[in-house]
Amino acid sequence: MTGLVRWNPFEEFGSLVPREWLARFGFPAETAWSPRCDVTERDDAIVVHAELPGVDAKDMEVTVENGVLTLRGEKRSERKEEEKGRTYSERFFGSFERRLAIPESVDVDRIEAKLKDGVLEVTLPKRAPEPKEPGRKIEIKAG
């Protein structure tokens, strides 16, 4: 693997500061949910599959900046069942963010993303390897 790593800049900070203090200053006491991801490396690309059932493409964005791939968006889900005088209702609303550090070998201008059946697929093509310059003998000049 070429070093694709999940990165959360607040992870270390959260372990240094009590959660009650974070909540007092408006930071959520609990971590927001983030989608599960599978990362596969091929010869020509790295492919990230993120599980995002119930999330529309219009409610998410994929960005890359300073070597970090960011998946973010919002999930809005509501389910209601009524049966013989009994009502069951379940709702989930919330934003998500998942950040992955990407290796320098990725060609950021060719990254593509597509959403199908609740799975976001982000393809990170690798740059063609630069040809290595053949070695050469260096002449030693006498003083």
mmCIF file of C-alpha atoms in Angstrom:
data_model
loop_
_atom_site.group_PDB
_atom_site.id
_atom_site.type_symbol
_atom_site.label_atom_id
_atom_site.label_comp_id
_atom_site.label_asym_id
_atom_site.label_seq_id
_atom_site.Cartn_x
_atom_site.Cartn_y
_atom_site.Cartn_z
ATOM 1 C CA MET A 1 0.000 0.000 0.000
ATOM 2 C CA THR A 2 1.259 3.468 -0.772
ATOM 3 C CA GLY A 3 0.297 5.220 2.432
ATOM 4 C CA LEU A 4 -3.401 6.106 2.214
ATOM 5 C CA VAL A 5 -4.220 7.016 5.805
ATOM 6 C CA ARG A 6 -7.328 8.225 7.628
ATOM 7 C CA TRP A 7 -6.577 11.638 9.092
ATOM 8 C CA ASN A 8 -8.500 13.549 11.717
ATOM 9 C CA PRO A 9 -6.742 16.737 12.858
ATOM 10 C CA PHE A 10 -8.814 16.939 16.059
ATOM 11 C CA GLU A 11 -8.254 13.352 17.143
ATOM 12 C CA GLU A 12 -5.176 14.117 19.255
ATOM 13 C CA PHE A 13 -6.648 17.386 20.517
ATOM 14 C CA GLY A 14 -9.749 15.562 21.762
ATOM 15 C CA SER A 15 -7.648 13.248 23.896
ATOM 16 C CA LEU A 16 -5.916 16.209 25.576
ATOM 17 C CA VAL A 17 -9.031 18.206 26.484
ATOM 18 C CA PRO A 18 -11.981 16.898 28.533
ATOM 19 C CA ARG A 19 -15.144 16.424 26.444
ATOM 20 C CA GLU A 20 -17.116 18.669 28.827
ATOM 21 C CA TRP A 21 -14.843 21.596 27.938
ATOM 22 C CA LEU A 22 -15.301 20.947 24.229
ATOM 23 C CA ALA A 23 -19.101 20.942 24.637
ATOM 24 C CA ARG A 24 -18.932 24.188 26.614
ATOM 25 C CA PHE A 25 -17.294 25.913 23.628
ATOM 26 C CA GLY A 26 -19.737 24.567 21.075
ATOM 27 C CA PHE A 27 -17.787 21.530 19.865
ATOM 28 C CA PRO A 28 -19.781 18.308 19.757
ATOM 29 C CA ALA A 29 -19.036 16.034 22.692
ATOM 30 C CA GLU A 30 -19.444 12.988 20.456
ATOM 31 C CA THR A 31 -17.641 12.449 17.201
ATOM 32 C CA ALA A 32 -19.786 12.831 14.076
ATOM 33 C CA TRP A 33 -20.312 9.639 12.118
ATOM 34 C CA SER A 34 -18.091 8.878 9.194
ATOM 35 C CA PRO A 35 -18.733 6.400 6.417
ATOM 36 C CA ARG A 36 -16.933 3.072 6.364
ATOM 37 C CA CYS A 37 -14.378 2.910 3.573
ATOM 38 C CA ASP A 38 -12.609 0.147 1.689
ATOM 39 C CA VAL A 39 -9.362 1.122 -0.023
ATOM 40 C CA THR A 40 -7.925 -0.970 -2.841
ATOM 41 C CA GLU A 41 -4.646 -0.348 -4.618
ATOM 42 C CA ARG A 42 -4.251 -1.376 -8.238
ATOM 43 C CA ASP A 43 -1.284 -0.888 -10.532
ATOM 44 C CA ASP A 44 -2.893 2.145 -12.176
ATOM 45 C CA ALA A 45 -5.006 3.639 -9.355
ATOM 46 C CA ILE A 46 -6.185 3.628 -5.761
ATOM 47 C CA VAL A 47 -9.927 3.069 -5.380
ATOM 48 C CA VAL A 48 -11.922 4.151 -2.326
ATOM 49 C CA HIS A 49 -15.407 2.726 -1.726
ATOM 50 C CA ALA A 50 -17.426 4.566 0.943
ATOM 51 C CA GLU A 51 -20.712 3.188 2.289
ATOM 52 C CA LEU A 52 -23.301 5.984 2.121
ATOM 53 C CA PRO A 53 -26.755 4.372 1.951
ATOM 54 C CA GLY A 54 -29.588 6.866 1.798
ATOM 55 C CA VAL A 55 -27.323 9.816 0.898
ATOM 56 C CA ASP A 56 -27.976 11.589 -2.404
ATOM 57 C CA ALA A 57 -25.108 12.830 -4.566
ATOM 58 C CA LYS A 58 -26.459 16.378 -4.177
ATOM 59 C CA ASP A 59 -25.962 16.103 -0.400
ATOM 60 C CA MET A 60 -22.248 15.275 -0.547
ATOM 61 C CA GLU A 61 -18.992 16.635 -1.884
ATOM 62 C CA VAL A 62 -15.590 15.168 -2.628
ATOM 63 C CA THR A 63 -12.566 17.452 -2.489
ATOM 64 C CA VAL A 64 -8.808 17.102 -2.548
ATOM 65 C CA GLU A 65 -6.482 19.690 -1.075
ATOM 66 C CA ASN A 66 -2.905 19.577 0.193
ATOM 67 C CA GLY A 67 -2.669 15.815 -0.175
ATOM 68 C CA VAL A 68 -5.930 15.068 1.665
ATOM 69 C CA LEU A 69 -9.040 13.545 0.093
ATOM 70 C CA THR A 70 -12.181 14.705 1.921
ATOM 71 C CA LEU A 71 -15.628 13.137 1.683
ATOM 72 C CA ARG A 72 -18.301 15.231 3.382
ATOM 73 C CA GLY A 73 -22.016 15.664 3.301
ATOM 74 C CA GLU A 74 -25.268 15.210 5.135
ATOM 75 C CA LYS A 75 -27.541 12.255 5.630
ATOM 76 C CA ARG A 76 -31.272 12.744 5.942
ATOM 77 C CA SER A 77 -33.296 9.640 6.587
ATOM 78 C CA GLU A 78 -36.789 9.079 7.880
ATOM 79 C CA ARG A 79 -38.772 5.881 8.240
ATOM 80 C CA LYS A 80 -42.332 5.586 9.465
ATOM 81 C CA GLU A 81 -44.490 2.485 9.809
ATOM 82 C CA GLU A 82 -48.068 2.395 10.991
ATOM 83 C CA GLU A 83 -49.805 -0.850 11.869
ATOM 84 C CA LYS A 84 -52.986 -1.537 13.873
ATOM 85 C CA GLY A 85 -52.881 1.562 16.049
ATOM 86 C CA ARG A 86 -49.125 1.371 16.528
ATOM 87 C CA THR A 87 -46.693 3.804 14.957
ATOM 88 C CA TYR A 88 -42.973 3.210 14.531
ATOM 89 C CA SER A 89 -40.883 6.158 13.422
ATOM 90 C CA GLU A 90 -37.127 6.428 13.045
ATOM 91 C CA ARG A 91 -35.110 9.405 11.858
ATOM 92 C CA PHE A 92 -31.437 10.034 11.350
ATOM 93 C CA PHE A 93 -30.012 13.357 10.331
ATOM 94 C CA GLY A 94 -26.409 14.331 10.508
ATOM 95 C CA SER A 95 -23.350 15.508 8.716
ATOM 96 C CA PHE A 96 -20.377 13.321 8.017
ATOM 97 C CA GLU A 97 -16.783 13.829 7.062
ATOM 98 C CA ARG A 98 -14.039 11.379 6.204
ATOM 99 C CA ARG A 99 -10.511 12.518 5.425
ATOM 100 C CA LEU A 100 -7.822 10.353 3.874
ATOM 101 C CA ALA A 101 -4.236 11.380 3.221
ATOM 102 C CA ILE A 102 -3.273 10.450 -0.328
ATOM 103 C CA PRO A 103 0.185 9.604 -1.653
ATOM 104 C CA GLU A 104 2.095 11.951 -3.939
ATOM 105 C CA SER A 105 1.853 9.404 -6.767
ATOM 106 C CA VAL A 106 -1.859 10.271 -7.278
ATOM 107 C CA ASP A 107 -2.729 12.456 -10.272
ATOM 108 C CA VAL A 108 -5.193 14.817 -8.530
ATOM 109 C CA ASP A 109 -6.371 16.311 -11.851
ATOM 110 C CA ARG A 110 -7.820 12.948 -12.930
ATOM 111 C CA ILE A 111 -9.658 11.910 -9.730
ATOM 112 C CA GLU A 112 -13.209 10.732 -10.437
ATOM 113 C CA ALA A 113 -16.165 9.940 -8.168
ATOM 114 C CA LYS A 114 -19.444 8.138 -8.815
ATOM 115 C CA LEU A 115 -22.340 7.085 -6.605
ATOM 116 C CA LYS A 116 -24.241 3.869 -7.245
ATOM 117 C CA ASP A 117 -26.555 1.908 -4.937
ATOM 118 C CA GLY A 118 -25.419 3.803 -1.823
ATOM 119 C CA VAL A 119 -21.710 3.269 -2.451
ATOM 120 C CA LEU A 120 -19.467 6.170 -3.404
ATOM 121 C CA GLU A 121 -16.516 5.088 -5.533
ATOM 122 C CA VAL A 122 -13.587 7.493 -5.780
ATOM 123 C CA THR A 123 -10.867 6.546 -8.252
ATOM 124 C CA LEU A 124 -7.471 8.124 -7.651
ATOM 125 C CA PRO A 125 -5.361 7.456 -10.785
ATOM 126 C CA LYS A 126 -1.627 7.171 -10.310
ATOM 127 C CA ARG A 127 0.763 9.266 -12.351
ATOM 128 C CA ALA A 128 2.909 7.386 -14.820
ATOM 129 C CA PRO A 129 6.286 6.762 -13.257
ATOM 130 C CA GLU A 130 8.919 9.167 -14.454
ATOM 131 C CA PRO A 131 11.658 7.480 -16.425
ATOM 132 C CA LYS A 132 14.802 7.094 -14.394
ATOM 133 C CA GLU A 133 17.833 8.861 -15.718
ATOM 134 C CA PRO A 134 20.545 6.367 -16.541
ATOM 135 C CA GLY A 135 23.558 6.496 -14.287
ATOM 136 C CA ARG A 136 26.682 8.177 -15.542
ATOM 137 C CA LYS A 137 30.296 8.383 -14.581
ATOM 138 C CA ILE A 138 31.406 11.719 -13.115
ATOM 139 C CA GLU A 139 34.826 12.918 -14.158
ATOM 140 C CA ILE A 140 37.187 13.798 -11.311
ATOM 141 C CA LYS A 141 39.228 16.878 -12.074
ATOM 142 C CA ALA A 142 42.679 17.164 -10.607
ATOM 143 C CA GLY A 143 43.319 20.334 -8.562
#
